[in-house]
Each structure stands twice: as structure tokens, then as C-alpha cells.
CSV table of C-alpha atoms in Angstrom, one decimal:
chain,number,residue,atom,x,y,z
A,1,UNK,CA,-33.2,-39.9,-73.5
A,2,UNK,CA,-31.1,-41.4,-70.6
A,3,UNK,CA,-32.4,-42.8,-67.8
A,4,UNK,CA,-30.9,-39.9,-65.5
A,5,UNK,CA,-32.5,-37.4,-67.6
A,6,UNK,CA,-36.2,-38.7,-67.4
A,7,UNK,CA,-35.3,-39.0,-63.6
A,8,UNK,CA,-34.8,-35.1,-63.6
A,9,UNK,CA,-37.8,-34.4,-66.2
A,10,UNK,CA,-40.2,-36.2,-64.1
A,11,UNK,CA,-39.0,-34.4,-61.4
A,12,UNK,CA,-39.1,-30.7,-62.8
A,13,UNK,CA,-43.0,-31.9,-64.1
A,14,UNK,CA,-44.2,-33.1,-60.6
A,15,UNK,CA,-42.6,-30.2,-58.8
A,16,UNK,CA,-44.5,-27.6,-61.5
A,17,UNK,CA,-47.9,-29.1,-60.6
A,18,UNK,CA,-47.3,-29.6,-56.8
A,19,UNK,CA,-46.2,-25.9,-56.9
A,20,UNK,CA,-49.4,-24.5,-59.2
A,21,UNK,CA,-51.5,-26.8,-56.8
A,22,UNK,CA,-50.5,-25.0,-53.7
A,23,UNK,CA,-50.6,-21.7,-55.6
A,24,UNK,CA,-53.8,-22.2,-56.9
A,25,UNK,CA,-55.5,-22.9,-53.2
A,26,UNK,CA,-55.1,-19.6,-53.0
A,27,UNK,CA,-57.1,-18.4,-56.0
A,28,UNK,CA,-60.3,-20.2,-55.4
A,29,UNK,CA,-62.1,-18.2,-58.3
A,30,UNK,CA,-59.3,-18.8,-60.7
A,31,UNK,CA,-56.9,-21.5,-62.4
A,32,UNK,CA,-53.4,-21.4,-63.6
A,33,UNK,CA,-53.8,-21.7,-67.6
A,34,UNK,CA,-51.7,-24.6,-69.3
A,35,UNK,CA,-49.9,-23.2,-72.4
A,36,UNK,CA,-47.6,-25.8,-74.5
A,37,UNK,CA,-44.9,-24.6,-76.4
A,38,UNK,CA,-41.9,-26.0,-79.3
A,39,UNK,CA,-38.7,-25.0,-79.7
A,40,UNK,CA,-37.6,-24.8,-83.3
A,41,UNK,CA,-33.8,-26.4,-82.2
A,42,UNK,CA,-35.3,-29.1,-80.4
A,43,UNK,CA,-37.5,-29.8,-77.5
A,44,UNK,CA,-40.0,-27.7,-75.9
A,45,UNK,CA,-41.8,-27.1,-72.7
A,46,UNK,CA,-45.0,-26.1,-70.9
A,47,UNK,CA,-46.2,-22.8,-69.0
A,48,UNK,CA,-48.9,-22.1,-66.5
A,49,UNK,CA,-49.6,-18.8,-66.6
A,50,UNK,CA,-52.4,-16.8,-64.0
A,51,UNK,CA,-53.3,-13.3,-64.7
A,52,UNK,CA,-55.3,-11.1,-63.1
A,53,UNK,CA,-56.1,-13.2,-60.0
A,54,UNK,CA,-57.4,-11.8,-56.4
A,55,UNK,CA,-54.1,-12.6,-54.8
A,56,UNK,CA,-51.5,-13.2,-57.4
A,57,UNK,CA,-51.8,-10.7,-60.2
A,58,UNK,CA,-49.1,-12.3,-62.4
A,59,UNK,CA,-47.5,-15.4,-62.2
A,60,UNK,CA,-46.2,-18.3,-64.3
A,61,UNK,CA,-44.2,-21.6,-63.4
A,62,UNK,CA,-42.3,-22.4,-66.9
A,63,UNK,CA,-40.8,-26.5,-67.3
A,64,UNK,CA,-38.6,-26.5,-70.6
A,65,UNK,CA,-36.9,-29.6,-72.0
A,66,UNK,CA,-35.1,-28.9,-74.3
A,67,UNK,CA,-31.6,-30.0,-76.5
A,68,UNK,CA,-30.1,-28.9,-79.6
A,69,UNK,CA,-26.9,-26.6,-81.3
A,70,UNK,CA,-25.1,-24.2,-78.7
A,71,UNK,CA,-25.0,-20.5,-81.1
A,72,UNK,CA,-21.5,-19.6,-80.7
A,73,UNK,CA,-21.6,-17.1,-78.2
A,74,UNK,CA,-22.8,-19.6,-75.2
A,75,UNK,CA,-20.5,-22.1,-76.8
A,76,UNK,CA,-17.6,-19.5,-76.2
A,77,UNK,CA,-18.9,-19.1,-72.7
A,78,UNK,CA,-19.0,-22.6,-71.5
A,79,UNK,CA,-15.3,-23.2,-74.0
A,80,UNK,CA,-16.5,-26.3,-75.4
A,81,UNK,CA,-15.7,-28.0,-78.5
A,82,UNK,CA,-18.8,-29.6,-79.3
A,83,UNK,CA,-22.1,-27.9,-79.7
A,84,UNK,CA,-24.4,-30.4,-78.6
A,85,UNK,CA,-26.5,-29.8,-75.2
A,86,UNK,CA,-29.7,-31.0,-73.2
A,87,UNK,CA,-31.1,-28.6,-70.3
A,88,UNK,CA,-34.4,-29.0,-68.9
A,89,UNK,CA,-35.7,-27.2,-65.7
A,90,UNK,CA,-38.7,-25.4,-63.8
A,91,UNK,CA,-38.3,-22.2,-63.1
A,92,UNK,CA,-41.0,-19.6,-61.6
A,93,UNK,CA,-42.1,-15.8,-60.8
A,94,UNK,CA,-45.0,-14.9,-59.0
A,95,UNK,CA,-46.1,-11.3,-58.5
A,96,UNK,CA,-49.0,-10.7,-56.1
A,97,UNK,CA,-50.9,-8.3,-56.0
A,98,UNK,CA,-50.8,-7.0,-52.7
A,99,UNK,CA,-47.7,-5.1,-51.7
A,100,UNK,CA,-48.1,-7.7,-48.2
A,101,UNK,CA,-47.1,-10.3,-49.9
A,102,UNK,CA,-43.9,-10.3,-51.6
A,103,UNK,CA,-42.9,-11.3,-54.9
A,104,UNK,CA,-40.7,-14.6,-55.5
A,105,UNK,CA,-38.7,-16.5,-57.7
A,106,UNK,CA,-37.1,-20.1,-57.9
A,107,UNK,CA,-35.7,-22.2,-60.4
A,108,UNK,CA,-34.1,-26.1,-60.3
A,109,UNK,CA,-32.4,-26.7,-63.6
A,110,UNK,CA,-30.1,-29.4,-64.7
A,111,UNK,CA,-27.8,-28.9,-67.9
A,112,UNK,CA,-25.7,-31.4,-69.9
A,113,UNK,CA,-22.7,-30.1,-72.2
A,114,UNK,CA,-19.9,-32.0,-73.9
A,115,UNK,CA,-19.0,-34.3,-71.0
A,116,UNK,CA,-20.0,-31.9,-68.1
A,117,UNK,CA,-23.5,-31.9,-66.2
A,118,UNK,CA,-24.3,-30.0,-63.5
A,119,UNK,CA,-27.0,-28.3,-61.5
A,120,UNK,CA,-28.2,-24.7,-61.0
A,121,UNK,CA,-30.9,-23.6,-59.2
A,122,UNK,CA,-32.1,-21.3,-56.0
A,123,UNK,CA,-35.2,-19.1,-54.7
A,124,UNK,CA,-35.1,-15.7,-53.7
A,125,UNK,CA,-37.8,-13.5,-52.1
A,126,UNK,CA,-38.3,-9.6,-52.7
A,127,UNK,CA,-41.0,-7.9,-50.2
A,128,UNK,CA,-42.1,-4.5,-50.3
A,129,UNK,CA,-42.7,-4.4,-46.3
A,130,UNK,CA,-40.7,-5.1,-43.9
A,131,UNK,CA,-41.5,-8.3,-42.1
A,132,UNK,CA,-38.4,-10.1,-40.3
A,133,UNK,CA,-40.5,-12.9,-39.1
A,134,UNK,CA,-41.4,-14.2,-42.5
A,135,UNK,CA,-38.2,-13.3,-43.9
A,136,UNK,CA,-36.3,-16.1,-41.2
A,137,UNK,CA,-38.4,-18.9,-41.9
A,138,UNK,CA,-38.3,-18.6,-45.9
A,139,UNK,CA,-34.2,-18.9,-45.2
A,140,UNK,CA,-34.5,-21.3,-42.6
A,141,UNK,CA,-36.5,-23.5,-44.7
A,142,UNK,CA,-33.8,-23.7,-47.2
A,143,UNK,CA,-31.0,-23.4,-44.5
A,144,UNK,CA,-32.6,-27.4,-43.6
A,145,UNK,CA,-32.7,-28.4,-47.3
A,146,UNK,CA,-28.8,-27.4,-47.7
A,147,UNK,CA,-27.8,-29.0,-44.6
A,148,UNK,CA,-28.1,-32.4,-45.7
A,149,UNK,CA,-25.8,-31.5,-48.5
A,150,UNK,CA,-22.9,-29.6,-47.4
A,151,UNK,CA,-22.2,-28.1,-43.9
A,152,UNK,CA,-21.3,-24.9,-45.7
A,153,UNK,CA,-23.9,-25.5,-48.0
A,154,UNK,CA,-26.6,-22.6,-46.7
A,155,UNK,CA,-23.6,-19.9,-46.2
A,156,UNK,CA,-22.3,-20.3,-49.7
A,157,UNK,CA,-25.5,-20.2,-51.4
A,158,UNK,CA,-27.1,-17.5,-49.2
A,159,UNK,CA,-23.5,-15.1,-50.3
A,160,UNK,CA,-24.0,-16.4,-53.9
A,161,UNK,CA,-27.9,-15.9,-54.2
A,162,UNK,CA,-26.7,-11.9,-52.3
A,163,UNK,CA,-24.2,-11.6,-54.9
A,164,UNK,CA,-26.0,-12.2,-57.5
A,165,UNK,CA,-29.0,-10.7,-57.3
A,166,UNK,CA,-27.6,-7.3,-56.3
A,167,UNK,CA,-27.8,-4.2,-58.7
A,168,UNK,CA,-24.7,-2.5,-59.5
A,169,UNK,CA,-25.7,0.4,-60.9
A,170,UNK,CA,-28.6,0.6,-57.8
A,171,UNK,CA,-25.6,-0.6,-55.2
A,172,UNK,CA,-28.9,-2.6,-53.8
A,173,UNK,CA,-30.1,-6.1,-53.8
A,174,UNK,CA,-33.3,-6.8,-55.6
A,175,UNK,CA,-34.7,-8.3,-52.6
A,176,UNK,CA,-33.5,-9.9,-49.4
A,177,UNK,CA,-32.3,-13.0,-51.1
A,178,UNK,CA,-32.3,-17.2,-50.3
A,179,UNK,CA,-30.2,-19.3,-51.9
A,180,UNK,CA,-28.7,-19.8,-55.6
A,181,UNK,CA,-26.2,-22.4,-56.5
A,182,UNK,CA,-24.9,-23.0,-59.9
A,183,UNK,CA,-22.5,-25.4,-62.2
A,184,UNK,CA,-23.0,-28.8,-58.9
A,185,UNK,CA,-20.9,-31.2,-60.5
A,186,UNK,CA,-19.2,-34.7,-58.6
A,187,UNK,CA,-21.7,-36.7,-57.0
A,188,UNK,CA,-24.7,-36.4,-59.6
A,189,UNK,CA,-27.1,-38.6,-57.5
A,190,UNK,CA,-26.2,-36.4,-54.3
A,191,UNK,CA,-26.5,-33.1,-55.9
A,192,UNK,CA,-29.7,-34.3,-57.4
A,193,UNK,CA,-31.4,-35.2,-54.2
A,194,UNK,CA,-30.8,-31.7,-52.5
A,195,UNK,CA,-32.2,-30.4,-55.6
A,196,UNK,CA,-35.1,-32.3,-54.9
A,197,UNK,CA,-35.2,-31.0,-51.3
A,198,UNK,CA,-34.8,-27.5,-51.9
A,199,UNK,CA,-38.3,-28.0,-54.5
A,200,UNK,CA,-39.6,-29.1,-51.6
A,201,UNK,CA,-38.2,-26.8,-49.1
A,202,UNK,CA,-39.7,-23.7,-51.6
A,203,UNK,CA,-43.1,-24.7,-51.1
A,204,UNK,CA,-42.6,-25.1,-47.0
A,205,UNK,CA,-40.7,-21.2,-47.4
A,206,UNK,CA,-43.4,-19.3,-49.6
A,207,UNK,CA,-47.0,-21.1,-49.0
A,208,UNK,CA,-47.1,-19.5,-45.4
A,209,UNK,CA,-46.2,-16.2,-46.2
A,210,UNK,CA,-48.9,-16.0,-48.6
A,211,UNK,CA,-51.5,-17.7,-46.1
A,212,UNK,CA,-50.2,-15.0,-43.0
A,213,UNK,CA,-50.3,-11.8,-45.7
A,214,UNK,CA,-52.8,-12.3,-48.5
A,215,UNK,CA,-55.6,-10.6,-46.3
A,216,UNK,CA,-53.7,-7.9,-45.0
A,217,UNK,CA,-54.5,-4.2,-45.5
A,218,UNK,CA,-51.9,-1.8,-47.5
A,219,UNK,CA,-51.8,1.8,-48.1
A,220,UNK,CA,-52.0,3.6,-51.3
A,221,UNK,CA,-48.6,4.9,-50.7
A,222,UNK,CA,-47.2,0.8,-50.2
A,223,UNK,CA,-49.0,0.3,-53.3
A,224,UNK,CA,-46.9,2.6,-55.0
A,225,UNK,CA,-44.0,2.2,-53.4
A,226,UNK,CA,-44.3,-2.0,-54.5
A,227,UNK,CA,-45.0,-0.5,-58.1
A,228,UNK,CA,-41.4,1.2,-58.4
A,229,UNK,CA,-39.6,-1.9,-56.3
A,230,UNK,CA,-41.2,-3.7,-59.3
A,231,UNK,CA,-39.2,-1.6,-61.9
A,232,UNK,CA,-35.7,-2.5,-60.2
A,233,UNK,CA,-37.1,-6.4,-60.8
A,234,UNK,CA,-37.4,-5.4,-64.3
A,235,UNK,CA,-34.1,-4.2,-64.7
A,236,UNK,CA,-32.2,-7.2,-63.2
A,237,UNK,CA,-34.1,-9.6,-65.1
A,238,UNK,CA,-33.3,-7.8,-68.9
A,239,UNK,CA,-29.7,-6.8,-67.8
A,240,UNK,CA,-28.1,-9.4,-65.8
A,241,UNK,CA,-30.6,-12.5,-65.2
A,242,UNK,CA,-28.5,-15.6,-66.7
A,243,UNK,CA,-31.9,-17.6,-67.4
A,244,UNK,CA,-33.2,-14.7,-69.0
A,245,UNK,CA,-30.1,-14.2,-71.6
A,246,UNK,CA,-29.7,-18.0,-72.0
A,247,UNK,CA,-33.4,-18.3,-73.2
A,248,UNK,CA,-33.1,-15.3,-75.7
A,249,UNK,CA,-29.8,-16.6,-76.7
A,250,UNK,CA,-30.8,-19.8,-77.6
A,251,UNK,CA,-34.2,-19.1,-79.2
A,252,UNK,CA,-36.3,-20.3,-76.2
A,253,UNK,CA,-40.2,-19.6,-75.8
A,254,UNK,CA,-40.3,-15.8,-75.4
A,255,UNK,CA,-43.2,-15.3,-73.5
A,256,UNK,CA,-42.0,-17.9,-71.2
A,257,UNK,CA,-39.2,-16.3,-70.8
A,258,UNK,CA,-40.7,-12.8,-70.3
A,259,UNK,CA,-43.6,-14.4,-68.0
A,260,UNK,CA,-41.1,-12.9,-65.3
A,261,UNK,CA,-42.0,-9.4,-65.8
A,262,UNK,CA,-44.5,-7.9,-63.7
A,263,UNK,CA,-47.9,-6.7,-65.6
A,264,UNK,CA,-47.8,-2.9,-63.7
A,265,UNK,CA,-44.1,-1.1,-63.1
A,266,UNK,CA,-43.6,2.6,-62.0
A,267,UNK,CA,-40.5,4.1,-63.3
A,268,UNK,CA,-40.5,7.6,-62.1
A,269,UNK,CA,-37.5,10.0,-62.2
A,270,UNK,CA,-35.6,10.1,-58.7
A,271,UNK,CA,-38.4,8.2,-56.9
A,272,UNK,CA,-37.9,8.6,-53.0
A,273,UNK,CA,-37.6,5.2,-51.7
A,274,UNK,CA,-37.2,6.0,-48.0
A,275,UNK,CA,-40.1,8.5,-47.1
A,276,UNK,CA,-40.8,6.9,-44.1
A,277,UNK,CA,-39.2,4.5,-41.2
A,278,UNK,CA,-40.9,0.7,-42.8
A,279,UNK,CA,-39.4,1.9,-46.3
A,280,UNK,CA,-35.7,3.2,-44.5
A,281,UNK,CA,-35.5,0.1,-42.8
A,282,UNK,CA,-36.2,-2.2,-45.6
A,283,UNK,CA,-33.7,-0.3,-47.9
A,284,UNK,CA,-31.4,-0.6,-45.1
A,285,UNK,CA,-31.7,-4.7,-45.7
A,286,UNK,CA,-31.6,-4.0,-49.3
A,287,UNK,CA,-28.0,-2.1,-49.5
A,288,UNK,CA,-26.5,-4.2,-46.6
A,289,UNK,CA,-27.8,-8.2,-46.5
A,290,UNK,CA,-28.8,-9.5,-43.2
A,291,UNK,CA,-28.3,-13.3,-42.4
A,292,UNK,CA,-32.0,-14.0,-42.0
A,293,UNK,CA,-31.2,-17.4,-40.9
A,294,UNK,CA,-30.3,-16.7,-37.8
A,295,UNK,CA,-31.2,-13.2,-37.1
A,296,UNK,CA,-32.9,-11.8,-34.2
A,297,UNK,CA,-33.5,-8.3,-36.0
């Protein structure tokens, strides 16, 4: 393995455990269970999984390293001539289990193909109640991260990470976004050291939000209204998520790859998703994105 390489595996590893470390201060009772896993191609990875816990009900922060044969299909997609690749990465879901506090998701990968390497990565937060407040400082926290990297750097990322997680056949966003990058190539030790700071920028953006709404009350009907906002998180992640489709395609750890599903989803016919004003106005976010950043909303 090249030097570069262990650079970016050491970093994915520390960032899993700082991450599970702050997570777990928040599950006294409970500990985020290590689970090691082989791929048959080549390489491998570990997952720590929680289930069950008082505050988060399902969560798992995945590192893969792993290298091997592209199948043809992704070696079609990235129309290379050789087959060979290395890709490692951490890459995260946590659902809580109180609609207060909002479900999230990042992931800072790096890939190497042929003679192309780039980085992908991003975090995105989907609430089910409307809290503007929060919702500004997880983007500024990553607005500061991307300044150091590009000027333009939080605007592209924040329309990107919009983009992409939206639902066409929903014509909604799964949540209200953050940032998501993909294919950073030129200067590899630049690129790599706002990776680094947008790690570090997740655990500024989502720690607080779980420290101002673990002990908040909820109703049953936000309770049921975070169980069908759940089923549209299913149905990005097995129709459009890249990561998802990349795994599958190229015979990854399956449950690792699935940890992102939540354990309890309501799909019921025609559910009514604006019944009252906190579930209009969040819709309203949903179908048209705000720019949290520097909102005053």
C-alpha cells in the first residue's frame, strides 16, 4: 500500500472512533458493537453497529478498505480500460429514536482507478420537526470547513448535496441537505485536507443537535409522522444512493451496506404529510431548499 493510501486509511479509522466516541457519550447504558468483516475480491472493513439504544435506535459507522477487479458494469461507468481499483472510506447512518432528533448521514471516501484518484464525500441531515436554528449551524459548520478550500466551495456542494438527494418520483428532498462533493481530483494533498476538515466539521454540526433534542418531548402523531419520513429514506437509499449500488455491485459486506436502513418504517397508502402547520412548513423546506447557511427563516 502507498504511503498516500495509509495516510487516508488512518484517517477514515481515527475519524470512525472519534465519531462512535462522541456518539456513544450519549448512550451511557450502551456501546457501539465492533463487527469485522472480508471481502472475497480483496480487502475488507469494520462496522460498529448500536441497536436498540435510549437515544439512537439504529446506527452504524462502516470503514471499508478495500481493492480488487471492477465487474463490468462499474468498469463501463467509470470507461476505463483496466479493472484494477482501491477505495476505502467511512461512511455513516444514525437513526434516533426520537422524532426531535433528526436522522443523519456522512461519508469521506477516497477511490483510486487506472490513473485517476479522487475524493467523494458529504453529510446531510433529515429532521422530522421543524427546527431552523439547528438546521443553520449544522450548514454553517460545514460552510467554514469548505471555505478554506474553494470560495465557491459551500454553494456548489450545498446545490450538489440538494440535487442529489432529492426524490423524483416524491418531487421532495429527503431531508434538508449539507454538503456532497464527488470525483475531487488536482491537488490531492489540498483536497485531502478539506476532507479531513469536513470529518471534523460533522462532529461540530451533529453532536449539538443531539445534546439540545435528545430530552425533548414528541407526540404520538410526530412519532408517526418520523416513521413514514423514514420510508422515503428507504426508498432513496435502494433506488438511487451511489454507495448503496457500488457496494452491491461490487460484492461488498451486505449488512454493512444495509446498516443504513432504519429498523421501524411506515409505508401507508396516501399518508397525509401536512396535517398540521410544523408538518406544512417542513414539507415546504422539503419541495423547495432553503440556504440554511445564511437564512433568517
Amino acid at each position: 500500500m502507498s504511503e498516500f493510501r495509509e495516510q487516508v486509511v488512518d484517517f477514515v479509522r481515527d475519524l470512525q472512533s472519534r465519531i462512535v466516541s462522541a456518539l456513544e457519550a450519549h448512550e451511557p447504558q450502551m456501546k457501539f458493537k465492533k463487527v469485522s468483516w472480508e471481502r472475497p475480491g480483496g480487502g475488507g472493513g469494520d462496522t460498529r453497529v448500536i441497536s436498540g439504544g435510549q437515544v439512537f435506535e439504529k446506527g452504524g459507522v462502516n470503514v471499508s478498505v478495500v481493492h480488487g477487479q471492477l465487474p463490468p458494469k462499474m468498469q463501463e461507468k467509470f470507461k476505463s480500460k483496466t479493472t484494477d481499483f482501491f477505495a476505502t472510506g467511512v461512511s455513516l447512518v444514525i437513526h434516533p429514536r426520537s422524532p426531535q432528533v433528526p436522522t443523519v448521514h456522512a461519508n469521506f471516501r477516497y477511490f483510486e482507478q487506472a490513473e485517476r484518484a479522487w475524493f467523494g464525500g458529504g453529510a446531510d441531515l433529515t429532521p422530522y420537526v421543524p427546527a431552523p436554528e439547528l438546521f443553520r449551524h449544522f450548514h454553517s459548520c460545514f460552510q467554514k470547513a469548505c471555505a478554506s478550500y474553494a470560495l465557491d466551495a459551500y454553494t456548489r456542494f450545498k446545490k450538489e448535496c440538494d440535487e442529489y438527494f432529492f426524490l423524483p418520483h416524491r418531487g421532495e428532498t429527503r431531508g434538508i441537505g449539507g454538503v456532497f462533493f464527488d470525483y475531487l481530483e488536482g491537488d490531492r494533498e489540498k483536497t485531502f485536507e478539506f476532507v479531513k476538515k469536513s470529518g471534523e466539521a460533522f462532529i461540530e454540526a451533529y453532536i449539538p443537535v443531539v445534546e439540545k433534542t435528545k430530552g425533548l418531548k414528541y407526540s404520538e402523531r410526530q412519532k408517526k409522522y418520523q416513521l413514514i419520513r423514514r420510508g422515503r429514506y428507504v426508498e432513496f437509499n435502494l433506488i438511487y444512493d451511489r454507495g448503496t449500488l457500488f457496494g452491491l455491485e461490487t460484492k461488498g459486506n451486505t449488512e454493512s451496506i444495509l446498516m443504513s436502513l432504519p429498523p421501524e418504517v411506515h409505508f401507508d397508502f396516501q399518508a397525509d404529510l401536512e396535517t398540521n402547520e410544523e408538518e406544512r412548513q417542513l414539507m415546504g423546506w422539503l419541495k423547495k431548499p432553503v440556504e440554511w447557511a445564511d437564512a433568517q427563516t
